mmCIF file of C-alpha atoms and ligand atoms in Angstrom:
data_model
loop_
_atom_site.group_PDB
_atom_site.id
_atom_site.type_symbol
_atom_site.label_atom_id
_atom_site.label_comp_id
_atom_site.label_asym_id
_atom_site.label_seq_id
_atom_site.Cartn_x
_atom_site.Cartn_y
_atom_site.Cartn_z
ATOM 1 C CA MET A 236 14.774 -19.553 -33.727
ATOM 2 C CA ASN A 237 15.038 -17.848 -30.360
ATOM 3 C CA THR A 238 11.682 -16.186 -29.780
ATOM 4 C CA ASN A 239 12.591 -14.706 -26.422
ATOM 5 C CA ARG A 240 13.079 -11.000 -27.033
ATOM 6 C CA LEU A 241 14.567 -10.541 -23.583
ATOM 7 C CA SER A 242 18.194 -11.269 -22.837
ATOM 8 C CA LYS A 243 18.826 -13.923 -20.199
ATOM 9 C CA THR A 244 20.084 -11.279 -17.808
ATOM 10 C CA MET A 245 17.106 -9.003 -18.406
ATOM 11 C CA GLN A 246 14.646 -11.838 -17.908
ATOM 12 C CA ALA A 247 16.379 -12.721 -14.642
ATOM 13 C CA SER A 248 16.183 -9.103 -13.455
ATOM 14 C CA LEU A 249 12.513 -8.835 -14.354
ATOM 15 C CA ILE A 250 11.791 -12.036 -12.449
ATOM 16 C CA LYS A 251 13.686 -10.591 -9.492
ATOM 17 C CA GLN A 252 11.504 -7.504 -9.682
ATOM 18 C CA MET A 253 8.369 -9.672 -9.802
ATOM 19 C CA THR A 254 9.534 -11.252 -6.556
ATOM 20 C CA LYS A 255 10.227 -7.851 -5.051
ATOM 21 C CA GLU A 256 6.686 -6.676 -5.844
ATOM 22 C CA ASN A 257 5.284 -9.882 -4.389
ATOM 23 C CA GLN A 258 7.432 -9.365 -1.310
ATOM 24 C CA ALA A 259 6.097 -5.814 -1.072
ATOM 25 C CA SER A 260 2.579 -7.176 -1.132
ATOM 26 C CA GLN A 261 3.413 -9.422 1.838
ATOM 27 C CA ILE A 262 4.959 -6.500 3.702
ATOM 28 C CA TYR A 263 1.836 -4.389 3.230
ATOM 29 C CA LEU A 264 -0.332 -7.288 4.374
ATOM 30 C CA ALA A 265 1.772 -7.679 7.526
ATOM 31 C CA LEU A 266 1.587 -3.934 8.226
ATOM 32 C CA GLY A 267 -2.160 -4.007 7.632
ATOM 33 C CA ILE A 268 -2.579 -6.863 10.096
ATOM 34 C CA TRP A 269 -0.498 -4.934 12.624
ATOM 35 C CA ALA A 270 -2.629 -1.792 12.147
ATOM 36 C CA ASP A 271 -5.839 -3.781 12.525
ATOM 37 C CA SER A 272 -4.569 -5.442 15.691
ATOM 38 C CA GLN A 273 -3.984 -1.947 17.112
ATOM 39 C CA GLY A 274 -7.557 -0.987 16.306
ATOM 40 C CA TYR A 275 -6.816 1.145 13.234
ATOM 41 C CA GLY A 276 -9.257 -0.349 10.791
ATOM 42 C CA GLY A 277 -8.972 2.561 8.354
ATOM 43 C CA VAL A 278 -5.193 2.361 8.143
ATOM 44 C CA SER A 279 -5.283 -1.408 7.816
ATOM 45 C CA ASN A 280 -7.835 -1.229 5.039
ATOM 46 C CA PHE A 281 -5.630 1.250 3.235
ATOM 47 C CA LEU A 282 -2.597 -1.050 3.636
ATOM 48 C CA PHE A 283 -4.538 -4.101 2.485
ATOM 49 C CA ARG A 284 -5.601 -2.249 -0.660
ATOM 50 C CA HIS A 285 -2.013 -1.348 -1.231
ATOM 51 C CA ALA A 286 -0.972 -4.990 -0.819
ATOM 52 C CA GLN A 287 -3.295 -5.812 -3.706
ATOM 53 C CA GLU A 288 -1.755 -3.058 -5.761
ATOM 54 C CA GLU A 289 1.724 -4.463 -5.251
ATOM 55 C CA ARG A 290 0.499 -7.825 -6.388
ATOM 56 C CA ASN A 291 -0.849 -6.153 -9.516
ATOM 57 C CA HIS A 292 2.631 -4.787 -10.145
ATOM 58 C CA MET A 293 3.995 -8.303 -10.034
ATOM 59 C CA ILE A 294 1.337 -9.424 -12.529
ATOM 60 C CA LYS A 295 2.143 -6.501 -14.787
ATOM 61 C CA ILE A 296 5.792 -7.574 -14.988
ATOM 62 C CA MET A 297 4.794 -11.208 -15.442
ATOM 63 C CA MET A 298 2.590 -10.233 -18.418
ATOM 64 C CA TYR A 299 5.385 -8.175 -19.924
ATOM 65 C CA ILE A 300 7.830 -11.096 -19.763
ATOM 66 C CA LEU A 301 5.237 -13.306 -21.450
ATOM 67 C CA GLU A 302 4.566 -10.698 -24.134
ATOM 68 C CA ARG A 303 8.251 -10.593 -24.945
ATOM 69 C CA GLY A 304 8.349 -14.345 -25.414
ATOM 70 C CA GLY A 305 10.076 -14.963 -22.102
ATOM 71 C CA THR A 306 9.260 -17.275 -19.221
ATOM 72 C CA PRO A 307 8.344 -15.637 -15.933
ATOM 73 C CA MET A 308 8.851 -17.501 -12.697
ATOM 74 C CA VAL A 309 7.066 -17.297 -9.363
ATOM 75 C CA GLU A 310 9.678 -17.399 -6.644
ATOM 76 C CA ALA A 311 9.372 -17.847 -2.901
ATOM 77 C CA VAL A 312 9.107 -14.736 -0.768
ATOM 78 C CA GLU A 313 10.288 -14.289 2.792
ATOM 79 C CA ALA A 314 7.981 -13.597 5.689
ATOM 80 C CA PRO A 315 8.119 -9.878 6.563
ATOM 81 C CA LYS A 316 10.653 -9.447 9.363
ATOM 82 C CA GLN A 317 9.964 -6.075 10.844
ATOM 83 C CA LEU A 318 6.757 -5.024 12.504
ATOM 84 C CA PRO A 319 6.294 -1.458 13.732
ATOM 85 C CA LYS A 320 5.947 -0.410 17.342
ATOM 86 C CA ASN A 321 3.786 2.586 16.582
ATOM 87 C CA MET A 322 2.141 4.427 13.733
ATOM 88 C CA THR A 323 5.157 6.641 13.022
ATOM 89 C CA GLU A 324 7.302 3.556 12.584
ATOM 90 C CA CYS A 325 4.645 1.979 10.420
ATOM 91 C CA PHE A 326 4.553 4.915 7.988
ATOM 92 C CA ASN A 327 8.355 5.200 8.038
ATOM 93 C CA LEU A 328 8.554 1.541 7.017
ATOM 94 C CA VAL A 329 6.168 2.270 4.153
ATOM 95 C CA LEU A 330 8.380 5.119 2.913
ATOM 96 C CA GLN A 331 11.607 3.156 3.352
ATOM 97 C CA HIS A 332 10.143 0.270 1.470
ATOM 98 C CA GLU A 333 9.043 2.495 -1.416
ATOM 99 C CA ILE A 334 12.475 4.125 -1.644
ATOM 100 C CA ASP A 335 14.115 0.676 -1.789
ATOM 101 C CA ASN A 336 11.774 -0.319 -4.549
ATOM 102 C CA THR A 337 12.425 2.884 -6.479
ATOM 103 C CA ASN A 338 16.125 2.011 -6.392
ATOM 104 C CA ALA A 339 15.369 -1.467 -7.710
ATOM 105 C CA ILE A 340 13.376 0.062 -10.585
ATOM 106 C CA TYR A 341 16.257 2.426 -11.352
ATOM 107 C CA GLY A 342 18.464 -0.667 -11.530
ATOM 108 C CA LEU A 343 16.171 -2.080 -14.221
ATOM 109 C CA VAL A 344 16.255 1.187 -16.148
ATOM 110 C CA ASN A 345 20.060 1.280 -15.989
ATOM 111 C CA GLN A 346 20.289 -2.303 -17.152
ATOM 112 C CA SER A 347 17.894 -1.696 -20.043
ATOM 113 C CA MET A 348 20.076 1.232 -21.142
ATOM 114 C CA ASP A 349 23.239 -0.847 -20.877
ATOM 115 C CA GLU A 350 21.641 -3.615 -22.944
ATOM 116 C CA LYS A 351 20.008 -1.134 -25.324
ATOM 117 C CA ASP A 352 16.749 -2.949 -24.616
ATOM 118 C CA TRP A 353 14.502 0.005 -25.390
ATOM 119 C CA ALA A 354 11.306 -2.005 -25.077
ATOM 120 C CA THR A 355 12.103 -2.787 -21.448
ATOM 121 C CA TRP A 356 13.320 0.765 -20.911
ATOM 122 C CA ASN A 357 9.933 1.982 -22.113
ATOM 123 C CA PHE A 358 8.088 -0.553 -19.972
ATOM 124 C CA ALA A 359 10.097 0.419 -16.880
ATOM 125 C CA GLN A 360 9.111 4.085 -17.259
ATOM 126 C CA TRP A 361 5.605 3.208 -16.071
ATOM 127 C CA PHE A 362 7.164 2.011 -12.828
ATOM 128 C CA VAL A 363 9.397 5.074 -12.543
ATOM 129 C CA LYS A 364 6.268 7.225 -12.648
ATOM 130 C CA GLU A 365 4.427 4.928 -10.295
ATOM 131 C CA GLN A 366 7.223 5.149 -7.733
ATOM 132 C CA ILE A 367 7.021 8.954 -7.779
ATOM 133 C CA GLU A 368 3.342 8.599 -6.846
ATOM 134 C CA GLU A 369 4.004 5.987 -4.210
ATOM 135 C CA GLU A 370 6.778 7.923 -2.523
ATOM 136 C CA LYS A 371 4.562 11.004 -2.577
ATOM 137 C CA LEU A 372 1.772 9.036 -0.951
ATOM 138 C CA ALA A 373 4.109 7.678 1.751
ATOM 139 C CA LEU A 374 5.424 11.185 2.444
ATOM 140 C CA GLU A 375 1.869 12.456 2.737
ATOM 141 C CA LEU A 376 1.084 9.764 5.288
ATOM 142 C CA ILE A 377 4.064 10.839 7.375
ATOM 143 C CA ASP A 378 3.056 14.507 7.095
ATOM 144 C CA LYS A 379 -0.513 13.784 8.092
ATOM 145 C CA LEU A 380 0.640 11.840 11.105
ATOM 146 C CA LYS A 381 3.015 14.661 12.087
ATOM 147 C CA ILE A 382 0.155 17.139 11.921
ATOM 148 C CA ALA A 383 -1.879 14.789 14.098
ATOM 149 C CA GLY A 384 0.932 14.925 16.682
ATOM 150 C CA GLY A 385 3.258 12.082 15.613
ATOM 151 C CA ASP A 386 4.057 9.685 18.440
ATOM 152 C CA ARG A 387 2.228 11.989 20.796
ATOM 153 C CA ALA A 388 -0.907 12.106 18.705
ATOM 154 C CA THR A 389 -4.008 11.969 20.824
ATOM 155 C CA ASP A 390 -6.394 9.065 20.429
ATOM 156 C CA GLU A 391 -8.818 11.533 18.927
ATOM 157 C CA SER A 392 -6.486 12.712 16.201
ATOM 158 C CA LEU A 393 -5.417 9.156 15.430
ATOM 159 C CA PHE A 394 -9.065 8.251 15.216
ATOM 160 C CA ALA A 395 -9.589 11.081 12.719
ATOM 161 C CA LEU A 396 -6.542 10.025 10.684
ATOM 162 C CA ASP A 397 -7.700 6.433 10.694
ATOM 163 C CA LYS A 398 -11.118 7.492 9.476
ATOM 164 C CA PHE A 399 -9.602 9.703 6.799
ATOM 165 C CA LEU A 400 -7.511 6.849 5.413
ATOM 166 C CA GLY A 401 -10.406 4.434 5.614
ATOM 167 C CA ASP A 402 -12.585 6.840 3.599
ATOM 168 C CA ALA A 403 -9.849 8.097 1.291
ATOM 169 C CA PRO A 404 -10.669 7.743 -2.368
ATOM 170 C CA ASP A 405 -8.683 4.903 -3.754
ATOM 171 C CA GLU A 406 -5.483 6.804 -4.245
ATOM 172 C CA VAL A 407 -3.953 3.429 -3.798
ATOM 173 C CA THR A 408 -5.284 2.248 -7.090
ATOM 174 C CA LEU A 409 -1.974 3.716 -8.082
ATOM 175 C CA ALA A 410 -1.491 0.833 -10.402
ATOM 176 C CA ARG A 411 -4.687 2.334 -11.623
ATOM 177 C CA THR A 412 -5.440 0.422 -14.725
ATOM 178 C CA SER A 413 -3.467 -2.644 -13.804
ATOM 179 C CA THR A 414 -5.331 -5.373 -11.990
ATOM 180 C CA ALA A 415 -5.077 -9.100 -11.816
ATOM 181 C CA ASP A 416 -7.989 -9.234 -14.262
ATOM 182 C CA ASN A 417 -6.559 -6.518 -16.421
ATOM 183 C CA PRO A 418 -2.800 -6.383 -15.975
ATOM 184 C CA GLU A 419 -2.574 -3.814 -18.767
HETATM 185 FE FE1 OFO B 172 5.191 -1.693 -6.579
HETATM 186 O O1 OFO B 172 5.053 -0.004 -6.016
HETATM 187 FE FE2 OFO B 172 5.256 0.149 -4.152
HETATM 188 O O2 OFO B 172 6.673 -0.844 -3.933
#
């Protein structure tokens, strides 16, 4: 008896999304390293926390595939290609990345509808909601930087922004209940 409750195509798409989340984690790590090298410890800390969150997303999908009787796969990820030249570019990359990922999640939702796989449709809704939060967070970062003066922000205002992000309550536990220990 076939105990895999996922279609072959759905399993492949979920594995692809696992890889995308893992890739996202690498991107956030690279951005965090960049921010730290520029002296923005608060921003880098924020980005590192977010890298962990993206990894949790990968684990969440992995657990779902297992629960459905499927076989997840850990695929290779590419080294992040683009590093920012300044903080505006850094936050724009964050937003662009989140929008790309939202589109990938929408692809999963569409596929689950086409396949009438309502379990996966239901599972994917968590990510739809999560992406709303993540895009909102990225937009807020851009707004805050604009208020600080954007590319012309003074060292003082960048210092304040850096401190704010370093001290920010863990908004980035956006995967809130999902961790490597508890991938809900
Ligand atoms: Fe996985 O949420 Fe951002 O990309």
